[in-house]
Amino acid sequence: MTKAEKAKEIKDKLECNHCKGIFSGSLVQALKVVYEGRTTYCSEACRRAFMRERFSKPIPNRGACLGCDKEFFSRRDAKFCGMKCYTGSKQFTEMLADARNKSMTPYSIAKRAESLRRGEGKPCLECGKNVYAKKSEKKKKYCNKICYRAYMAKRFDRQIASPDQMALPQGYDGFLDRSLLSCTVVGCDWQGHHLSVHMNTSHGIKAEEFKRAAGFNKSTGVISRPLAEQLRARARVGVAQDPSFWGVKGLPDGFVRRDSLEAKEHRAKARALCGAGPMRECPNCGLVFQQATPYGKAIYCTTVCRSITYESKRKKSLNLQEKNS
């Protein structure tokens, strides 16, 4: 019997690698089992559950959160259960006020913003090194990504914990700011500098699959801080000098940009550092509320008020259509 014939024979009795149930799969799945020795799953839910268990480790109980007094679990000795509790705490408010006072200059905010548009040198918020920001880089605050991760890790990731039901790194910036990275696979005590290479060579998990399962950006190098500094000091040669190689001029056809957990975490940190927004008046209930961030314009105080207003408009539109008909 050939391998192709064997694949056709086992197509309707494949075994799920997670729940161990027998299911009828596709011919492609059967061919991968026969030719490549791959494992199969009866559904996407089983595949995700298997990957979640593979990357999970027991998470210790850290007691009551200093913000909400609720019991939480964390891989490190954290004080707050999440970003919301930490950014609403007195500790964060004092840290933010102190950072803003240190960044103020004798000039007004308007004059300072005007000077940044022409390009100038300013100190990195993490290491203090003078960094020149061009006109197109007026929002540049750090000399490189290494300093950015260290700055964010000191103010966020070392104070909060991940949700206990998620087997993910304990804050992405804090995780990559270490001198040695540790493996997230159960029973593996490896520590080193290049976690992606370790996952591939020791556990057979490709870098792209590991980053997707753990929530990293696709372009993030899962390496320790010393190795990142060493790689950054190398001379840029070959494709590293050509920006078009990395697709910065446009996305290739069929490419879908993935919104990773790391990117969402960075956006949450940026919103927390920018402070609260202006006062608004809800058109539904008339309540005066403070917008969460200075970005955009919030119209309603809650999603409930927004839903009530939308439903009212929808009913008026239906009544008008009935009268016209």
XYZ file of N, CA, C and O in Angstrom, residues 6-206:
804
model
N -2.700 5.027 1.877
C -2.844 4.970 3.333
C -3.502 6.235 3.865
O -4.321 6.211 4.787
N -3.154 7.397 3.271
C -3.757 8.666 3.696
C -5.261 8.663 3.434
O -6.046 9.134 4.262
N -5.669 8.137 2.270
C -7.100 8.069 1.964
C -7.829 7.136 2.933
O -8.983 7.359 3.294
N -7.122 6.107 3.364
C -7.743 5.123 4.264
C -7.960 5.694 5.672
O -8.989 5.452 6.301
N -6.996 6.503 6.168
C -7.097 7.015 7.547
C -7.785 8.380 7.616
O -7.941 8.936 8.698
N -8.189 8.935 6.476
C -8.781 10.275 6.445
C -10.019 10.385 7.334
O -10.252 11.399 7.990
N -10.823 9.345 7.397
C -12.069 9.378 8.165
C -11.913 8.865 9.599
O -12.909 8.746 10.320
N -10.689 8.558 10.017
C -10.481 8.082 11.393
C -9.179 8.664 11.973
O -8.345 7.944 12.516
N -9.046 9.984 11.835
C -7.905 10.681 12.419
C -8.127 10.875 13.922
O -9.261 11.001 14.374
N -7.049 10.914 14.690
C -7.132 11.099 16.146
C -6.688 12.505 16.535
O -5.629 12.964 16.131
N -7.528 13.191 17.317
C -7.208 14.542 17.776
C -6.087 14.475 18.811
O -6.145 13.657 19.741
N -5.089 15.316 18.678
C -3.930 15.308 19.575
C -4.256 15.859 20.962
O -3.484 15.669 21.887
N -5.407 16.541 21.119
C -5.765 17.118 22.416
C -6.799 16.265 23.153
O -6.544 15.773 24.249
N -7.972 16.090 22.539
C -9.042 15.346 23.216
C -9.018 13.851 22.929
O -9.799 13.091 23.508
N -8.113 13.425 22.014
C -7.947 12.010 21.651
C -9.185 11.414 20.997
O -9.324 10.189 20.930
N -10.091 12.254 20.518
C -11.282 11.763 19.838
C -10.988 11.422 18.384
O -10.072 11.960 17.765
N -11.784 10.530 17.809
C -11.650 10.133 16.408
C -12.586 11.020 15.578
O -13.764 11.169 15.901
N -12.048 11.600 14.487
C -12.869 12.481 13.658
C -12.509 12.298 12.194
O -11.470 11.734 11.847
N -13.407 12.781 11.340
C -13.202 12.719 9.900
C -12.576 14.025 9.441
O -13.181 15.092 9.527
N -11.331 13.944 8.987
C -10.613 15.145 8.576
C -10.500 15.266 7.070
O -11.158 14.541 6.301
N -9.652 16.182 6.648
C -9.442 16.411 5.226
C -8.296 15.532 4.722
O -7.511 14.978 5.506
N -8.210 15.425 3.401
C -7.138 14.645 2.808
C -5.782 15.296 3.077
O -4.772 14.595 3.250
N -5.752 16.628 3.145
C -4.500 17.331 3.429
C -3.984 16.963 4.821
O -2.786 16.730 5.016
N -4.900 16.901 5.818
C -4.487 16.506 7.167
C -3.930 15.084 7.174
O -2.915 14.802 7.811
N -4.613 14.193 6.468
C -4.159 12.800 6.421
C -2.793 12.680 5.750
O -1.927 11.920 6.199
N -2.565 13.447 4.667
C -1.279 13.402 3.975
C -0.150 13.911 4.876
O 0.965 13.372 4.861
N -0.417 14.962 5.661
C 0.596 15.482 6.575
C 0.922 14.476 7.674
O 2.058 14.393 8.139
N -0.074 13.710 8.127
C 0.164 12.681 9.141
C 1.044 11.576 8.579
O 1.995 11.113 9.220
N 0.756 11.152 7.340
C 1.486 10.036 6.738
C 2.894 10.445 6.310
O 3.885 9.778 6.615
N 3.002 11.572 5.596
C 4.282 11.971 5.021
C 5.197 12.693 6.019
O 6.413 12.522 5.985
N 4.619 13.528 6.890
C 5.428 14.380 7.767
C 5.333 14.009 9.245
O 6.034 14.592 10.067
N 4.452 13.089 9.588
C 4.298 12.714 10.994
C 3.677 13.804 11.837
O 3.927 13.896 13.035
N 2.869 14.663 11.231
C 2.244 15.777 11.942
C 1.134 15.282 12.872
O 0.587 14.195 12.700
N 0.789 16.131 13.843
C -0.368 15.875 14.706
C -1.559 16.668 14.190
O -1.389 17.730 13.583
N -2.757 16.191 14.441
C -3.967 16.850 13.947
C -4.914 17.154 15.108
O -4.807 16.556 16.189
N -5.828 18.060 14.852
C -6.809 18.475 15.854
C -8.193 18.482 15.211
O -8.351 18.859 14.041
N -9.195 18.096 16.014
C -10.556 18.010 15.480
C -11.189 19.379 15.299
O -12.149 19.535 14.555
N -10.668 20.393 15.980
C -11.236 21.738 15.874
C -10.179 22.760 16.268
O -9.127 22.420 16.849
N -10.459 24.028 15.970
C -9.571 25.123 16.356
C -9.509 25.256 17.874
O -8.477 25.620 18.438
N -10.637 24.961 18.552
C -10.671 25.047 20.014
C -9.695 24.059 20.651
O -8.996 24.388 21.609
N -9.639 22.839 20.111
C -8.714 21.831 20.638
C -7.259 22.245 20.375
O -6.383 22.045 21.218
N -6.992 22.811 19.209
C -5.625 23.232 18.911
C -5.173 24.331 19.868
O -4.069 24.306 20.408
N -6.050 25.322 20.122
C -5.711 26.411 21.035
C -5.539 25.901 22.468
O -4.653 26.344 23.206
N -6.410 24.971 22.887
C -6.326 24.425 24.235
C -5.014 23.665 24.434
O -4.380 23.763 25.491
N -4.599 22.915 23.412
C -3.336 22.171 23.505
C -2.152 23.121 23.635
O -1.257 22.909 24.469
N -2.118 24.208 22.824
C -1.028 25.174 22.888
C -1.023 25.912 24.223
O 0.040 26.199 24.793
N -2.226 26.209 24.753
C -2.310 26.909 26.036
C -1.748 26.041 27.158
O -1.026 26.517 28.038
N -2.059 24.745 27.155
C -1.545 23.839 28.184
C -0.035 23.639 28.039
O 0.692 23.494 29.013
N 0.435 23.668 26.809
C 1.855 23.428 26.559
C 2.722 24.553 27.109
O 3.847 24.324 27.564
N 2.188 25.778 27.045
C 2.952 26.934 27.507
C 2.635 27.321 28.947
O 3.122 28.321 29.449
N 1.774 26.577 29.618
C 1.327 26.992 30.952
C 2.288 26.522 32.041
O 2.969 25.520 31.909
N 2.331 27.311 33.123
C 3.088 26.968 34.326
C 2.261 27.362 35.535
O 1.474 28.314 35.464
N 2.401 26.668 36.652
C 1.644 27.059 37.853
C 1.961 28.493 38.261
O 3.115 28.905 38.264
N 0.927 29.256 38.591
C 1.093 30.662 38.964
C 0.780 30.810 40.451
O -0.311 30.463 40.894
N 1.728 31.314 41.251
C 1.510 31.421 42.695
C 0.509 32.512 43.062
O 0.315 33.483 42.338
N -0.114 32.336 44.232
C -1.062 33.324 44.758
C -0.283 34.448 45.446
O 0.528 34.208 46.324
N -0.547 35.701 45.051
C 0.168 36.851 45.594
C -0.638 37.626 46.627
O -0.239 38.714 47.032
N -1.786 37.130 47.025
C -2.567 37.808 48.055
C -3.455 38.892 47.486
O -3.889 38.827 46.340
N -3.758 39.904 48.290
C -4.704 40.955 47.904
C -4.001 42.055 47.108
O -2.892 42.464 47.422
N -4.685 42.534 46.080
C -4.199 43.652 45.258
C -4.293 44.944 46.066
O -5.263 45.179 46.789
N -3.262 45.805 45.940
C -3.258 47.077 46.667
C -4.289 48.058 46.124
O -4.619 49.041 46.782
N -4.823 47.779 44.926
C -5.808 48.674 44.342
C -7.242 48.289 44.650
O -8.029 49.108 45.118
N -7.590 47.019 44.404
C -8.983 46.579 44.569
C -9.178 45.594 45.712
O -10.309 45.154 45.968
N -8.089 45.200 46.395
C -8.131 44.257 47.533
C -8.603 42.867 47.147
O -8.972 42.074 48.016
N -8.592 42.545 45.861
C -8.982 41.204 45.431
C -7.749 40.315 45.333
O -6.665 40.770 44.997
N -7.954 39.036 45.618
C -6.864 38.071 45.535
C -6.484 37.838 44.079
O -7.349 37.737 43.213
N -5.181 37.764 43.766
C -4.762 37.563 42.390
C -3.535 36.656 42.350
O -2.881 36.408 43.354
N -3.223 36.172 41.153
C -2.100 35.265 40.923
C -1.108 35.949 39.992
O -1.488 36.640 39.061
N 0.190 35.699 40.251
C 1.223 36.349 39.447
C 2.485 35.507 39.445
O 2.797 34.848 40.438
N 3.219 35.539 38.338
C 4.481 34.805 38.255
C 5.601 35.511 39.000
O 6.638 34.924 39.248
N 5.453 36.785 39.274
C 6.463 37.499 40.053
C 5.794 38.146 41.263
O 4.573 38.204 41.342
N 6.588 38.671 42.154
C 6.069 39.263 43.375
C 5.463 40.637 43.056
O 6.049 41.678 43.355
N 4.273 40.642 42.429
C 3.609 41.881 42.022
C 2.724 42.420 43.142
O 2.337 41.690 44.059
N 2.394 43.707 43.058
C 1.565 44.354 44.062
C 0.157 44.657 43.568
O -0.750 44.857 44.359
N -0.020 44.715 42.237
C -1.316 45.048 41.649
C -1.733 43.940 40.695
O -0.907 43.309 40.051
N -3.038 43.722 40.599
C -3.555 42.622 39.788
C -3.588 42.946 38.311
O -3.639 42.049 37.478
N -3.596 44.196 37.931
C -3.657 44.542 36.528
C -3.351 46.001 36.275
O -3.096 46.785 37.189
N -3.359 46.362 34.973
C -3.028 47.723 34.561
C -3.991 48.747 35.143
O -3.606 49.845 35.547
N -5.287 48.414 35.190
C -6.296 49.369 35.656
C -6.057 49.745 37.122
O -6.137 50.925 37.498
N -5.771 48.761 37.966
C -5.530 49.032 39.392
C -4.241 49.836 39.587
O -4.187 50.735 40.431
N -3.205 49.508 38.808
C -1.936 50.211 38.982
C -2.023 51.661 38.531
O -1.558 52.573 39.220
N -2.635 51.914 37.362
C -2.731 53.290 36.860
C -3.682 54.140 37.694
O -3.629 55.366 37.638
N -4.563 53.502 38.492
C -5.462 54.257 39.362
C -4.944 54.403 40.780
O -5.623 54.979 41.633
N -3.746 53.922 41.039
C -3.201 53.953 42.395
C -2.477 55.264 42.682
O -2.080 56.003 41.773
N -2.265 55.526 43.962
C -1.536 56.727 44.390
C -0.082 56.646 43.953
O 0.536 57.667 43.595
N 0.486 55.454 43.965
C 1.882 55.262 43.574
C 2.111 55.703 42.132
O 3.075 56.413 41.827
N 1.219 55.314 41.226
C 1.352 55.687 39.821
C 1.137 57.188 39.634
O 1.840 57.845 38.856
N 0.145 57.772 40.354
C -0.127 59.208 40.238
C 1.087 60.034 40.657
O 1.451 61.008 39.997
N 1.736 59.649 41.768
C 2.919 60.361 42.232
C 4.083 60.208 41.262
O 4.820 61.161 40.997
N 4.271 58.997 40.730
C 5.342 58.756 39.768
C 5.148 59.595 38.510
O 6.079 60.214 37.982
N 3.881 59.670 38.015
C 3.580 60.420 36.803
C 3.793 61.922 37.022
O 4.364 62.617 36.172
N 3.336 62.424 38.194
C 3.515 63.844 38.492
C 4.999 64.204 38.607
O 5.440 65.252 38.117
N 5.780 63.322 39.235
C 7.210 63.564 39.378
C 7.912 63.563 38.023
O 8.787 64.402 37.749
N 7.515 62.627 37.140
C 8.121 62.557 35.811
C 7.803 63.797 34.991
O 8.650 64.317 34.256
N 6.568 64.292 35.113
C 6.184 65.489 34.362
C 6.895 66.737 34.885
O 7.270 67.615 34.110
N 7.076 66.812 36.199
C 7.783 67.963 36.771
C 9.239 67.999 36.309
O 9.798 69.066 36.049
N 9.857 66.835 36.204
C 11.247 66.770 35.769
C 11.396 67.129 34.297
O 12.450 67.614 33.872
N 10.355 66.853 33.492
C 10.443 67.106 32.061
C 10.090 68.535 31.679
O 10.276 68.939 30.535
N 9.558 69.340 32.635
C 9.183 70.727 32.337
C 10.430 71.598 32.158
O 11.458 71.386 32.798
N 10.324 72.613 31.303
C 11.403 73.560 31.037
C 10.891 74.968 31.320
O 9.680 75.176 31.478
N 11.785 75.997 31.378
C 11.337 77.375 31.600
C 10.442 77.912 30.489
O 9.734 78.894 30.659
N 10.490 77.268 29.344
C 9.662 77.735 28.235
C 8.242 77.194 28.375
O 7.993 76.197 29.050
N 7.322 77.831 27.703
C 5.935 77.375 27.707
C 5.801 76.106 26.880
O 6.679 75.775 26.065
N 4.681 75.388 27.091
C 4.468 74.143 26.344
C 4.361 74.428 24.851
O 4.850 73.655 24.019
N 3.741 75.548 24.475
C 3.592 75.888 23.064
C 4.946 76.129 22.403
O 5.209 75.651 21.289
N 5.848 76.884 23.091
C 7.163 77.157 22.533
C 7.998 75.885 22.455
O 8.762 75.682 21.516
N 7.850 75.033 23.448
C 8.606 73.781 23.455
C 8.173 72.881 22.301
O 9.002 72.277 21.617
N 6.854 72.794 22.062
C 6.360 71.991 20.949
C 6.829 72.550 19.610
O 7.145 71.803 18.682
N 6.901 73.890 19.520
C 7.356 74.527 18.285
C 8.824 74.214 18.005
O 9.226 73.985 16.858
N 9.656 74.216 19.061
C 11.078 73.934 18.868
C 11.318 72.496 18.453
O 12.252 72.201 17.709
N 10.485 71.575 18.916
C 10.657 70.161 18.563
C 10.384 69.911 17.093
O 10.922 68.966 16.517
N 9.547 70.727 16.490
C 9.198 70.512 15.084
C 10.391 70.753 14.157
O 10.443 70.240 13.057
N 11.367 71.538 14.578
C 12.525 71.842 13.737
C 13.674 70.848 13.943
O 14.703 70.954 13.275
N 13.514 69.966 14.882
C 14.548 68.986 15.147
C 15.568 69.489 16.154
O 16.072 70.608 16.030
N 15.854 68.686 17.161
C 16.803 69.093 18.190
C 17.278 67.872 18.955
O 16.735 66.778 18.827
N 18.279 68.065 19.793
C 18.760 66.999 20.649
C 18.092 67.067 22.005
O 17.895 68.143 22.556
N 17.710 65.920 22.529
C 17.081 65.865 23.844
C 17.465 64.557 24.526
O 17.797 63.578 23.868
N 17.418 64.496 25.863
C 17.867 63.295 26.580
C 16.852 62.159 26.490
O 15.636 62.378 26.484
N 17.363 60.947 26.397
C 16.520 59.745 26.441
C 15.923 59.635 27.836
O 16.601 59.840 28.844
N 14.635 59.298 27.927
C 13.959 59.215 29.219
C 14.491 58.099 30.102
O 14.301 58.127 31.319
N 15.194 57.129 29.511
C 15.697 56.006 30.293
C 17.157 56.194 30.696
O 17.487 56.177 31.873
N 18.038 56.411 29.725
C 19.476 56.457 30.027
C 20.024 57.875 30.098
O 21.155 58.064 30.555
N 19.269 58.875 29.653
C 19.723 60.251 29.701
C 20.634 60.651 28.562
O 21.054 61.808 28.476
N 20.929 59.741 27.656
C 21.796 60.040 26.519
C 21.106 61.026 25.584
O 19.921 60.930 25.324
N 21.872 61.990 25.066
C 21.301 62.995 24.175
C 20.962 62.373 22.826
O 21.813 61.769 22.179
N 19.692 62.527 22.413
C 19.219 61.926 21.167
C 18.699 63.030 20.258
O 17.922 63.883 20.696
N 19.119 63.023 19.000
C 18.626 64.021 18.053
C 17.351 63.516 17.392
O 17.324 62.425 16.819
N 16.301 64.317 17.489
C 15.019 63.965 16.868
C 14.802 64.860 15.662
O 14.754 66.088 15.781
N 14.662 64.254 14.498
C 14.416 65.015 13.283
C 12.976 65.543 13.274
O 12.180 65.252 14.154
N 12.662 66.336 12.246
C 11.325 66.899 12.140
C 10.274 65.798 12.063
O 9.193 65.904 12.630
N 10.607 64.707 11.371
C 9.676 63.585 11.250
C 9.645 62.712 12.496
O 8.827 61.810 12.601
N 10.549 62.957 13.463
C 10.633 62.163 14.689
C 10.411 63.039 15.919
O 11.047 62.853 16.952
N 9.488 63.986 15.834
C 9.284 64.925 16.935
C 8.768 64.248 18.206
O 8.863 64.805 19.295
N 8.190 63.026 18.085
C 7.691 62.312 19.262
C 8.713 61.327 19.828
O 8.395 60.564 20.739
N 9.918 61.355 19.297
C 10.955 60.426 19.744
C 11.385 60.766 21.163
O 11.776 61.897 21.446
N 11.317 59.794 22.082
C 11.658 60.011 23.479
C 12.775 59.096 23.974
O 13.278 59.280 25.073
N 13.119 58.066 23.170
C 14.111 57.082 23.612
C 15.152 56.916 22.515
O 14.876 57.079 21.324
N 16.379 56.557 22.904
C 17.439 56.417 21.917
C 17.294 55.137 21.102
O 17.736 55.077 19.959
N 16.661 54.103 21.649
C 16.413 52.873 20.903
C 15.337 52.065 21.621
O 14.830 52.452 22.682
N 14.978 50.931 21.034
C 13.913 50.092 21.585
C 14.325 49.463 22.916
O 13.474 49.169 23.759
N 15.615 49.255 23.128
C 16.084 48.678 24.394
C 15.758 49.612 25.549
O 15.246 49.188 26.594
N 16.035 50.908 25.372
C 15.711 51.888 26.413
C 14.209 52.032 26.596
O 13.717 52.228 27.706
N 13.458 51.941 25.487
C 12.003 52.041 25.581
C 11.434 50.912 26.447
O 10.596 51.131 27.323
N 11.913 49.683 26.204
C 11.413 48.537 26.988
C 11.805 48.682 28.454
O 11.002 48.390 29.352
N 13.033 49.128 28.724
C 13.475 49.288 30.111
C 12.648 50.348 30.823
O 12.261 50.183 31.984
N 12.343 51.446 30.134
C 11.549 52.538 30.727
C 10.142 52.063 31.078
O 9.632 52.306 32.172
N 9.505 51.375 30.136
C 8.142 50.888 30.370
C 8.109 49.785 31.423
O 7.169 49.683 32.215
N 9.145 48.938 31.432
C 9.177 47.837 32.400
C 9.256 48.359 33.825
O 8.633 47.810 34.736
N 10.029 49.433 34.064
C 10.169 49.992 35.409
C 8.852 50.576 35.915
O 8.572 50.561 37.107
N 8.035 51.097 35.009
C 6.831 51.829 35.419
C 5.556 50.996 35.354
O 4.542 51.363 35.924
N 5.586 49.865 34.630
C 4.365 49.073 34.486
C 4.580 47.603 34.841
O 4.042 47.098 35.818
N 5.412 46.895 34.041
C 5.428 45.442 34.086
C 5.909 44.866 35.410
O 5.550 43.757 35.762
N 6.736 45.609 36.180
C 7.228 45.070 37.449
C 6.279 45.360 38.600
O 6.554 45.038 39.736
N 5.139 45.968 38.310
C 4.166 46.288 39.350
C 2.857 45.510 39.201
O 2.048 45.475 40.110
N 2.632 44.920 38.033
C 1.333 44.296 37.764
C 1.505 42.829 37.420
O 2.603 42.364 37.146
N 0.393 42.104 37.390
C 0.397 40.675 37.081
C -0.489 40.405 35.887
O -1.428 41.135 35.620
N -0.183 39.317 35.164
C -1.066 38.886 34.089
C -2.275 38.168 34.676
O -2.207 37.646 35.797
N -3.411 38.114 33.954
C -4.555 37.346 34.443
C -4.166 35.898 34.682
O -3.402 35.323 33.915
N -4.702 35.327 35.755
C -4.266 33.990 36.141
C -4.666 32.933 35.126
O -4.083 31.859 35.099
N -5.663 33.202 34.258
C -6.082 32.178 33.317
C -5.247 32.190 32.040
O -5.463 31.371 31.163
N -4.291 33.124 31.910
C -3.504 33.247 30.691
C -2.049 32.861 30.961
O -1.417 33.412 31.853
N -1.541 31.919 30.187
C -0.149 31.496 30.332
C 0.716 32.313 29.382
O 1.119 31.865 28.329
N 0.980 33.559 29.742
C 1.712 34.483 28.886
C 2.868 35.102 29.664
O 2.905 35.035 30.887
N 3.841 35.736 28.959
C 4.913 36.443 29.677
C 4.346 37.508 30.602
O 3.312 38.105 30.323
N 5.058 37.745 31.719
C 4.580 38.698 32.738
C 4.913 40.122 32.316
O 5.814 40.745 32.845
N 4.196 40.685 31.349
C 4.512 42.005 30.825
C 5.630 41.878 29.805
O 6.727 41.434 30.118
N 5.373 42.235 28.565
C 6.327 41.970 27.493
C 7.601 42.798 27.624
O 8.701 42.294 27.376
N 7.482 44.076 28.000
C 8.679 44.898 28.141
C 9.554 44.403 29.290
O 10.777 44.310 29.161
N 8.934 44.076 30.426
C 9.694 43.566 31.554
C 10.331 42.216 31.254
O 11.443 41.922 31.705
N 9.645 41.382 30.475
C 10.160 40.063 30.126
C 11.426 40.176 29.275
O 12.418 39.469 29.508
N 11.420 41.103 28.283
C 12.554 41.245 27.375
C 13.650 42.146 27.931
O 14.704 42.273 27.318
N 13.418 42.783 29.085
C 14.414 43.661 29.686
C 15.340 42.917 30.645
O 16.161 43.523 31.318
N 15.222 41.601 30.722
C 16.048 40.813 31.645
C 17.415 40.479 31.039
O 17.586 40.492 29.827
N 18.365 40.141 31.898
C 19.684 39.727 31.429
C 19.666 38.289 30.922
O 20.483 37.908 30.089
N 18.732 37.470 31.423
C 18.539 36.098 30.954
C 17.054 35.823 30.834
O 16.279 36.196 31.717
N 16.649 35.171 29.751
C 15.253 34.800 29.559
C 15.051 33.358 30.003
O 15.953 32.523 29.889
N 13.859 33.048 30.517
C 13.548 31.682 30.950
C 12.491 31.091 30.034
O 11.646 31.803 29.493
N 12.539 29.770 29.883
C 11.603 29.062 29.008
C 10.230 28.990 29.675
O 10.117 28.823 30.893
N 9.159 29.104 28.849
C 7.794 29.082 29.370
C 7.142 27.706 29.279
O 5.985 27.556 29.650
N 7.856 26.701 28.793
C 7.309 25.356 28.664
C 7.393 24.636 30.011
O 8.385 24.751 30.731
N 6.340 23.901 30.353
C 6.279 23.193 31.632
C 7.424 22.191 31.753
O 7.670 21.403 30.835
N 8.141 22.247 32.871
C 9.209 21.290 33.138
C 10.554 21.654 32.557
O 11.531 20.942 32.773
N 10.634 22.745 31.806
C 11.914 23.152 31.191
C 12.518 24.276 32.025
O 11.911 25.332 32.206
N 13.734 24.057 32.538
C 14.411 25.032 33.386
C 15.461 25.844 32.631
O 16.341 26.462 33.233
N 15.383 25.853 31.300
C 16.382 26.565 30.481
C 16.366 28.053 30.762
O 15.316 28.663 30.957
N 17.554 28.659 30.781
C 17.723 30.104 30.831
C 18.820 30.486 29.864
O 19.847 29.825 29.795
N 18.588 31.544 29.102
C 19.572 31.954 28.110
C 19.207 33.277 27.480
O 18.366 34.027 27.989
N 19.831 33.550 26.335
C 19.682 34.853 25.687
C 18.707 34.828 24.516
O 18.060 35.823 24.245
N 18.605 33.718 23.788
C 17.774 33.680 22.577
C 16.677 32.626 22.765
O 16.871 31.454 22.473
N 15.512 33.078 23.240
C 14.429 32.140 23.544
C 13.836 31.527 22.290
O 13.436 30.368 22.292
N 13.759 32.287 21.184
C 13.181 31.748 19.944
C 13.982 30.562 19.425
O 13.419 29.548 19.003
N 15.316 30.668 19.464
C 16.166 29.569 19.011
C 15.991 28.360 19.928
O 15.918 27.216 19.465
N 15.919 28.585 21.236
C 15.716 27.476 22.176
C 14.399 26.756 21.910
O 14.350 25.515 21.920
N 13.312 27.519 21.677
C 12.009 26.898 21.427
C 12.046 26.040 20.173
O 11.412 24.983 20.105
N 12.809 26.482 19.172
C 12.884 25.735 17.919
C 13.737 24.482 18.062
O 13.334 23.388 17.655
N 14.927 24.637 18.656
C 15.854 23.506 18.731
C 15.469 22.480 19.794
O 15.665 21.282 19.608
N 14.922 22.929 20.931
C 14.632 22.009 22.037
C 13.198 21.486 22.039
O 12.944 20.375 22.490
N 12.251 22.304 21.571
C 10.841 21.920 21.650
C 10.159 21.796 20.286
O 8.978 21.453 20.223
N 10.903 22.087 19.217
C 10.339 21.918 17.876
C 9.260 22.936 17.522
O 8.426 22.677 16.655
N 9.267 24.092 18.183
C 8.256 25.130 17.913
C 8.948 26.268 17.164
O 9.887 26.873 17.668
N 8.460 26.561 15.973
C 9.063 27.612 15.163
C 8.847 28.969 15.829
O 7.904 29.180 16.575
